[in-house]
XYZ file of C-alpha atoms in Angstrom:
590
model
C 165.881 242.149 84.419
C 169.277 242.427 82.727
C 170.056 241.139 79.247
C 172.212 238.398 80.843
C 169.325 237.262 83.056
C 166.989 237.270 80.075
C 169.437 235.137 78.073
C 169.759 232.681 80.937
C 166.000 232.438 81.288
C 165.658 231.796 77.543
C 168.246 229.016 77.720
C 166.444 227.422 80.663
C 163.167 227.539 78.775
C 164.817 225.731 75.873
C 166.226 223.079 78.253
C 162.968 222.638 80.169
C 161.169 219.334 79.485
C 158.235 219.319 81.897
C 157.279 218.614 85.501
C 157.306 215.482 87.632
C 153.903 213.869 88.171
C 154.956 210.535 89.683
C 157.872 209.216 91.773
C 158.316 205.561 92.750
C 161.697 204.481 94.096
C 164.260 204.933 91.327
C 161.545 205.603 88.741
C 159.715 208.845 87.899
C 157.242 210.105 85.301
C 157.461 213.556 83.705
C 154.561 215.310 82.011
C 155.978 217.136 78.973
C 155.094 220.836 78.709
C 152.552 221.605 75.997
C 153.644 225.182 75.327
C 156.058 225.654 72.429
C 157.048 222.878 70.033
C 156.364 219.529 71.778
C 158.880 217.771 69.511
C 161.623 220.094 70.757
C 160.520 219.523 74.355
C 160.532 215.729 74.148
C 164.050 214.278 74.753
C 165.501 211.155 73.169
C 165.944 207.796 74.874
C 169.149 207.899 76.907
C 169.140 211.686 77.421
C 170.349 212.826 80.838
C 167.900 215.119 82.662
C 168.255 217.103 85.887
C 165.771 217.945 88.639
C 166.653 220.595 91.225
C 166.037 219.750 94.903
C 166.977 221.719 98.048
C 170.126 219.697 98.796
C 171.212 218.342 95.406
C 170.639 218.213 91.668
C 169.147 214.823 90.852
C 170.247 213.284 87.559
C 168.071 210.805 85.692
C 168.117 209.106 82.307
C 165.189 208.867 79.880
C 164.083 205.238 79.629
C 160.728 205.474 77.809
C 158.318 207.924 76.152
C 154.656 207.643 75.301
C 151.509 209.564 74.430
C 148.570 207.988 76.331
C 145.997 210.155 74.515
C 147.402 210.894 71.036
C 145.800 213.620 68.891
C 144.318 212.946 65.481
C 144.670 216.419 63.982
C 147.944 218.121 63.122
C 148.799 220.874 65.595
C 146.321 219.664 68.196
C 147.706 219.496 71.740
C 148.238 216.019 73.155
C 149.379 214.469 76.411
C 153.025 213.302 76.363
C 154.900 211.633 79.209
C 158.540 210.704 79.702
C 159.701 207.935 82.042
C 163.091 208.269 83.716
C 165.389 206.285 86.008
C 167.403 208.076 88.703
C 171.170 207.582 88.458
C 172.661 209.815 91.139
C 173.060 213.410 92.196
C 175.308 216.455 92.327
C 175.277 217.577 95.988
C 175.181 221.330 96.668
C 177.576 223.265 98.875
C 176.527 226.069 101.253
C 176.308 228.533 98.370
C 174.191 226.199 96.259
C 176.950 225.317 93.755
C 177.029 221.756 92.435
C 179.778 219.457 93.694
C 181.127 216.196 92.250
C 178.746 213.466 91.113
C 177.850 210.601 93.442
C 175.657 207.568 92.858
C 172.388 207.182 94.729
C 169.666 209.672 95.670
C 169.632 211.303 99.127
C 166.841 213.822 98.424
C 164.036 212.770 96.068
C 162.242 215.316 93.857
C 158.722 216.380 94.816
C 155.658 216.307 92.595
C 155.615 219.335 90.383
C 159.403 219.830 90.339
C 160.716 220.917 86.956
C 162.792 218.505 84.870
C 165.304 219.972 82.414
C 168.018 218.735 80.097
C 171.326 218.594 81.958
C 173.700 221.442 81.126
C 177.141 220.878 79.677
C 178.735 221.611 83.059
C 176.477 219.060 84.755
C 177.224 216.456 82.067
C 180.935 217.015 82.548
C 180.592 216.478 86.302
C 178.448 213.369 85.816
C 180.810 211.698 83.349
C 184.024 213.034 84.890
C 186.912 210.656 85.638
C 190.360 211.225 87.098
C 192.392 212.242 84.049
C 195.504 210.682 85.557
C 194.064 207.157 85.495
C 191.383 207.428 82.801
C 191.462 207.197 79.014
C 189.170 208.638 76.359
C 187.194 206.216 74.179
C 184.975 208.676 72.340
C 182.137 211.056 73.197
C 178.696 210.599 74.713
C 175.803 210.606 72.280
C 173.955 213.431 74.065
C 176.778 215.971 73.608
C 179.745 215.533 71.250
C 181.829 217.908 73.384
C 181.646 215.627 76.455
C 184.378 212.949 76.283
C 183.511 209.377 77.211
C 186.197 208.409 79.713
C 187.069 204.966 81.039
C 188.699 204.383 84.441
C 191.588 202.033 83.669
C 192.160 200.644 87.167
C 188.478 199.780 87.628
C 188.249 198.449 84.077
C 191.193 196.072 84.357
C 191.046 195.360 88.083
C 187.503 193.972 87.864
C 187.506 192.515 84.324
C 185.669 193.712 81.212
C 183.739 192.390 78.220
C 183.169 193.702 74.687
C 180.042 192.271 73.091
C 178.379 192.819 69.738
C 177.147 191.178 66.575
C 179.499 190.511 63.670
C 180.468 193.689 61.839
C 179.534 196.151 64.591
C 183.119 197.158 65.395
C 184.208 194.896 68.266
C 187.736 194.503 66.906
C 188.139 198.255 66.407
C 186.772 198.924 69.892
C 189.215 196.475 71.464
C 192.124 197.869 69.434
C 191.231 201.440 70.431
C 190.786 200.521 74.100
C 194.076 198.614 74.406
C 196.013 201.183 72.378
C 194.782 204.047 74.576
C 195.686 202.068 77.709
C 199.182 201.323 76.428
C 199.750 204.916 75.320
C 199.099 205.978 78.920
C 200.908 202.966 80.436
C 203.711 201.971 78.025
C 205.139 199.411 80.465
C 202.001 197.289 80.569
C 201.777 193.507 80.316
C 198.972 192.286 78.046
C 198.427 188.924 76.388
C 195.892 188.868 73.536
C 194.599 185.648 71.972
C 193.987 186.380 68.281
C 192.122 183.578 66.524
C 191.686 185.443 63.204
C 195.109 187.150 62.940
C 193.571 190.643 63.041
C 195.550 192.630 65.581
C 199.182 192.589 64.454
C 198.330 195.405 62.011
C 196.683 197.436 64.793
C 199.680 197.470 67.150
C 202.702 197.054 64.868
C 205.867 197.976 66.800
C 204.022 197.959 70.141
C 203.384 194.210 69.934
C 205.336 190.996 70.167
C 203.462 188.965 67.563
C 203.703 185.220 68.215
C 202.663 183.065 65.261
C 202.591 179.265 65.036
C 205.880 179.558 63.140
C 207.721 180.913 66.178
C 205.459 179.934 69.073
C 207.311 177.922 71.701
C 205.063 176.114 74.169
C 206.829 172.909 75.251
C 204.525 169.953 75.785
C 205.934 169.382 79.286
C 204.213 172.608 80.413
C 200.858 170.897 79.904
C 198.881 169.466 82.802
C 197.813 165.835 82.695
C 194.308 166.710 81.466
C 195.788 168.793 78.648
C 198.266 166.153 77.495
C 195.467 163.550 77.594
C 193.403 165.771 75.278
C 196.243 165.775 72.740
C 197.471 162.183 72.985
C 194.221 160.353 73.721
C 191.308 162.712 73.135
C 187.943 161.906 74.694
C 186.838 158.564 73.262
C 185.210 156.013 75.535
C 186.947 152.855 76.722
C 190.392 154.466 76.853
C 190.818 154.364 80.644
C 193.733 151.953 80.285
C 195.607 154.386 78.024
C 195.015 157.218 80.512
C 196.290 155.199 83.485
C 199.427 154.131 81.611
C 200.124 157.753 80.681
C 199.577 158.799 84.302
C 202.216 156.261 85.378
C 204.905 156.973 82.803
C 204.978 160.802 82.843
C 206.493 161.059 86.369
C 209.013 158.362 85.414
C 210.056 160.407 82.336
C 210.415 163.515 84.521
C 212.643 161.671 86.981
C 214.835 160.440 84.111
C 215.231 164.014 82.895
C 216.134 165.185 86.412
C 218.669 162.386 86.743
C 220.337 163.410 83.476
C 220.342 167.063 84.592
C 222.011 166.168 87.899
C 224.708 164.307 85.979
C 225.267 167.345 83.745
C 225.374 169.743 86.698
C 227.987 167.586 88.372
C 230.369 168.238 85.469
C 233.258 170.620 86.294
C 232.569 174.304 85.598
C 228.769 173.937 85.399
C 226.493 176.273 87.360
C 224.846 174.459 90.245
C 221.070 174.821 90.588
C 218.901 174.013 93.591
C 218.064 170.317 93.401
C 214.447 169.224 93.657
C 213.242 166.349 95.819
C 212.246 163.482 93.477
C 209.443 162.562 95.881
C 207.786 165.935 95.130
C 207.555 165.204 91.397
C 203.984 164.574 90.287
C 202.202 164.211 86.999
C 201.403 167.970 86.902
C 204.715 169.329 88.236
C 206.038 171.729 85.542
C 209.334 169.911 85.014
C 210.709 169.088 81.544
C 210.657 165.572 80.181
C 211.294 164.057 76.773
C 208.768 162.455 74.452
C 211.562 160.054 73.480
C 211.689 158.920 77.126
C 207.920 158.298 77.049
C 208.341 156.164 73.933
C 211.279 154.295 75.495
C 209.286 153.576 78.670
C 206.362 152.309 76.579
C 208.727 150.006 74.649
C 210.103 148.668 77.947
C 206.563 147.966 79.128
C 205.736 146.148 75.904
C 208.821 143.949 76.310
C 207.819 143.054 79.893
C 204.186 142.222 79.059
C 203.314 138.609 79.649
C 200.953 136.476 77.547
C 197.986 137.733 79.537
C 198.879 141.411 79.078
C 197.091 143.691 76.630
C 199.632 145.513 74.423
C 197.008 147.684 72.659
C 197.071 150.707 75.055
C 200.879 150.975 74.975
C 200.944 150.542 71.204
C 198.294 153.237 70.716
C 200.161 155.730 72.899
C 203.493 154.945 71.215
C 201.977 155.346 67.732
C 200.325 158.626 68.676
C 203.539 160.058 70.162
C 205.533 159.069 67.070
C 202.878 160.573 64.765
C 202.786 163.885 66.652
C 206.579 164.121 66.704
C 206.527 163.857 62.897
C 203.581 166.243 62.382
C 204.884 169.749 61.537
C 201.654 171.339 62.840
C 202.661 170.313 66.366
C 206.205 171.596 65.932
C 205.776 174.392 68.479
C 205.251 171.741 71.182
C 207.056 168.578 70.113
C 209.668 169.300 67.456
C 212.718 170.209 69.559
C 215.420 167.586 69.298
C 216.740 168.544 72.725
C 214.590 169.423 75.732
C 215.760 172.334 77.850
C 214.146 174.040 80.802
C 213.031 177.206 78.951
C 210.058 178.038 81.186
C 211.552 181.394 82.209
C 212.050 182.371 78.580
C 208.515 181.271 77.664
C 207.027 183.415 80.444
C 209.310 186.304 79.540
C 208.034 186.409 75.983
C 204.368 185.800 76.718
C 204.021 188.253 79.592
C 206.498 190.871 78.297
C 209.044 190.719 81.098
C 210.934 192.901 80.410
C 208.648 195.000 78.232
C 211.404 196.075 75.797
C 209.104 198.545 74.064
C 206.449 195.896 73.319
C 203.890 195.865 76.141
C 201.452 193.506 74.389
C 201.975 189.936 73.204
C 199.596 188.824 70.445
C 199.323 185.041 70.124
C 197.939 184.210 66.683
C 196.030 180.956 67.077
C 194.836 180.758 63.467
C 196.608 177.931 61.674
C 197.043 175.713 64.723
C 195.356 172.307 64.528
C 191.734 172.795 65.577
C 191.962 169.952 68.071
C 194.793 171.658 69.939
C 193.661 175.297 70.081
C 191.629 174.780 73.259
C 194.633 173.115 74.877
C 196.869 176.089 73.991
C 194.306 178.512 75.437
C 194.095 176.398 78.585
C 197.880 176.431 79.034
C 198.182 180.193 78.466
C 195.338 181.057 80.868
C 196.698 178.709 83.513
C 200.224 180.114 83.184
C 198.872 183.659 83.541
C 197.021 182.826 86.744
C 199.838 180.763 88.271
C 202.301 183.528 87.435
C 200.083 185.981 89.305
C 200.053 183.701 92.351
C 203.783 183.003 92.486
C 204.752 186.614 91.737
C 202.365 187.780 94.494
C 200.727 190.135 92.007
C 203.824 192.337 91.679
C 203.455 192.450 87.890
C 199.774 192.890 86.946
C 198.759 191.073 83.755
C 195.762 191.400 81.461
C 194.587 188.288 79.603
C 192.339 189.174 76.640
C 190.350 186.374 75.003
C 188.930 187.039 71.526
C 185.975 184.882 70.396
C 185.582 183.872 74.035
C 182.456 181.779 73.378
C 184.739 179.215 71.699
C 186.716 178.600 74.900
C 184.190 179.267 77.684
C 180.861 178.168 76.212
C 177.703 177.824 78.258
C 176.817 174.302 79.334
C 178.821 171.832 81.391
C 179.279 169.409 78.511
C 180.471 172.070 76.027
C 184.045 173.121 75.365
C 187.320 171.893 76.849
C 186.856 171.737 80.609
C 190.473 172.643 81.611
C 190.327 175.776 79.406
C 186.989 176.807 80.917
C 188.328 176.151 84.404
C 191.536 178.142 83.808
C 189.703 181.198 82.430
C 187.020 180.953 85.137
C 189.740 180.950 87.773
C 191.067 184.248 86.412
C 187.535 185.658 86.384
C 186.815 184.607 89.967
C 190.171 184.995 91.712
C 192.523 186.819 89.342
C 191.851 190.254 90.858
C 193.573 189.160 94.090
C 196.775 188.349 92.216
C 196.857 191.171 89.680
C 195.540 189.096 86.750
C 192.658 190.698 84.856
C 190.440 189.240 82.154
C 189.007 190.780 78.996
C 186.556 188.790 76.887
C 185.256 189.596 73.406
C 182.287 187.760 71.946
C 179.481 188.082 69.409
C 177.212 185.655 71.289
C 176.763 186.490 75.003
C 174.063 183.804 75.265
C 176.655 181.156 74.362
C 179.160 182.369 76.976
C 179.504 180.779 80.385
C 177.205 182.923 82.534
C 179.485 182.724 85.583
C 182.439 184.179 83.693
C 180.382 186.941 82.068
C 178.905 187.891 85.441
C 182.415 188.514 86.802
C 183.025 191.244 84.201
C 182.249 194.488 86.030
C 182.467 196.688 82.912
C 180.508 195.882 79.755
C 180.831 197.536 76.345
C 177.845 196.351 74.345
C 177.533 197.101 70.657
C 174.547 196.230 68.488
C 172.985 192.889 69.402
C 169.906 191.862 67.448
C 169.440 188.405 68.973
C 166.806 188.402 71.740
C 168.615 185.767 73.835
C 171.803 187.822 73.812
C 169.892 190.905 74.953
C 168.200 188.979 77.751
C 171.548 187.793 79.085
C 172.713 191.409 79.391
C 169.477 192.690 80.922
C 169.585 190.025 83.606
C 172.758 191.464 85.123
C 172.432 195.247 84.803
C 170.623 198.007 86.681
C 167.259 199.362 85.531
C 168.924 202.522 84.216
C 171.391 200.568 82.092
C 168.645 198.151 81.002
C 166.658 201.034 79.557
C 169.666 201.981 77.438
C 169.836 198.425 76.143
C 166.446 198.935 74.522
C 168.099 201.102 71.849
C 170.837 198.534 71.198
C 169.274 196.914 68.092
C 169.083 200.351 66.439
C 172.656 201.479 67.129
C 175.002 202.213 64.264
C 178.543 201.131 63.487
C 180.997 202.283 66.162
C 178.305 202.990 68.761
C 178.080 201.156 72.063
C 176.428 201.143 75.451
C 178.944 201.250 78.318
C 178.046 200.454 81.893
C 179.705 199.156 85.032
C 182.621 200.008 87.289
C 184.877 201.327 84.541
C 182.618 204.241 83.559
C 181.078 207.015 85.631
C 177.526 206.454 84.370
C 175.803 204.137 81.906
C 176.103 205.918 78.569
C 175.589 205.593 74.857
C 178.989 206.293 73.330
C 180.289 206.968 69.869
C 183.871 205.699 69.840
C 186.695 207.711 68.323
C 187.810 206.829 64.818
C 191.060 204.938 64.468
C 193.691 206.022 61.972
C 193.508 203.777 58.864
C 197.038 202.484 59.426
C 196.102 201.364 62.973
C 192.955 199.448 62.066
C 192.811 195.702 62.732
C 192.439 193.479 59.675
C 188.769 192.747 60.323
C 186.994 194.381 57.402
C 184.570 192.336 55.292
C 185.504 191.240 51.781
C 184.227 193.374 48.899
C 182.446 190.925 46.624
C 181.516 193.520 44.007
C 185.098 194.746 43.582
C 186.609 191.265 43.591
C 184.044 189.847 41.169
C 184.476 192.763 38.780
C 188.070 191.673 38.031
C 189.416 188.767 36.012
C 190.771 185.823 38.007
C 194.561 185.600 38.536
C 196.577 183.212 36.391
C 196.867 179.489 37.025
C 199.928 179.886 39.288
C 197.697 181.541 41.857
C 195.923 178.243 42.582
C 199.225 176.389 42.747
C 200.513 178.904 45.299
C 197.353 178.466 47.369
C 197.732 174.690 47.394
C 201.394 174.951 48.349
C 200.651 177.328 51.236
C 197.722 175.154 52.289
C 199.905 172.080 52.522
C 202.709 173.874 54.342
C 200.284 175.636 56.728
C 201.206 178.977 55.126
C 198.052 181.081 54.838
C 199.055 184.572 53.705
C 200.224 185.624 50.229
C 202.537 188.178 51.832
C 205.064 187.360 54.491
C 206.400 184.139 55.895
C 203.073 182.604 56.909
C 202.851 179.471 59.027
C 205.852 177.282 58.481
C 206.123 174.788 61.294
C 209.810 174.034 61.319
C 212.259 171.917 63.204
C 214.324 172.613 66.250
C 215.889 175.761 64.785
C 212.615 177.690 65.125
C 212.310 176.605 68.748
C 215.708 177.587 70.059
C 216.281 180.172 72.719
C 217.486 182.586 70.067
C 213.830 183.469 69.490
C 213.442 184.634 73.073
C 214.406 187.897 74.732
C 217.039 186.859 77.230
C 217.542 189.711 79.642
C 219.767 188.648 82.549
C 218.234 189.871 85.780
C 214.626 189.557 84.564
C 215.083 185.940 83.511
C 216.845 185.176 86.805
C 213.914 186.662 88.726
C 211.518 184.462 86.762
C 213.712 181.458 87.472
C 213.495 182.155 91.222
C 209.696 182.282 90.961
C 209.688 178.959 89.099
C 211.740 177.296 91.812
C 209.145 178.447 94.382
C 206.341 177.190 92.131
C 207.881 173.773 91.607
C 209.166 173.304 95.125
């Protein structure tokens, strides 16, 4: 025997774990060898093992270990067994060389076959992805030299979820994932809902950051259910208010169209395709003025007879006037003039054209709490409708942070239009090039239907038993065994499984450069409490920012302004792209 053969035999002895003593479907039991150091022989949970068969190399993952008859004396031999779940195989060619990995087992191991730790070459084949369409997220826990790759098309095409308890690194994982995707695909189109204002620091020049100060989401883009949520809410005994609003919105839209026709008839004005007034409904995305709604309500009040009830009209009129004066609603209601800016709104939200900023980050923090769900509903609905009317020619990714706030479990929880809009993306978005990414710390509080549509899951540490049960209910046995180690995982570790990864794996994600980290770190109480408080002006500044909806000591903060902040100057107007969007809108409306 040559020195090379002896070295190979020594390596195989080190890799050897034991022999198979039981096989049942996708499950097998291995009796650990008793010669040598049993601690060195026994693998860790999640380790990938290999078993050689005549036609293929079977790969399996360690799911459990036990010692049925433990010894009482140190150094005394004891029985140790390892339970594994089969994942797939590396078929052999005519010469016996291993080919590419495939899921499923075509040739099961026999009793007595030797189980060994998978070699580096076998790990690389098992976790391999097409480098042209895959990105690196980190390395697998079993071998630091094996990169953990994610298949972008499968990840985005079939939706994904990032789950984990507070402080486990969800924000960093999302920032790393999206950054790596955009580095490979710089002309992407992503929309990220940022409730805590974390991600602007992570993307910097790559992102179009939309704050409440410069958000433009005209109220006429809202559906009837959404405008009812803002103007009426959900109190009982308000059916009369709702019916009046249902009647007057189409009338206000027709008045706007009539004024537009008069303007278009002026000499030198560009003529647009006229829309049939009979096709105008309460949900048709056509501009109308809040001042017209108020005027129509005043006309109705004047025409009411002695038997009429003026209360519903008066309530609606008072609410409209109050919202028009409220600076917090400026991004919807403050414009003095109403223009059809739907193309510009879509251009900015969905990055068409990209203009070097493939991701739009909508910072929801600072918006009135009662309107956040409405904004999410509008954005999700626009994303899906855009996918339909563009025939999927421009794929979009809609990422929802703190998703349990918008799509909670339970029919009576949350804002139903928002849940319905996000669920529609989850169920049908793939057909129209609209993908969904959800991030949550409480899987048990998420709508189960929406979570089940996410074909790739990145799960960080979850200590809550209900959250773990939700995940186990929808994964394979092999992935479920990995979930058993989830409560013991450290910061920056996750379990990845689903369509976007080659195999279920425990992954340590790559570190992000400090300047690219999201602003999600916890406050340092010891450092802050070791210093003297700032002077009295500090409190005055806080109160002033509080009252003006300005939350940050640095920068402009949230200043809900008048019409100047809502003009088209804040949009990227790029000729042909805006015209293309306008053509799509005409199809949508007509």
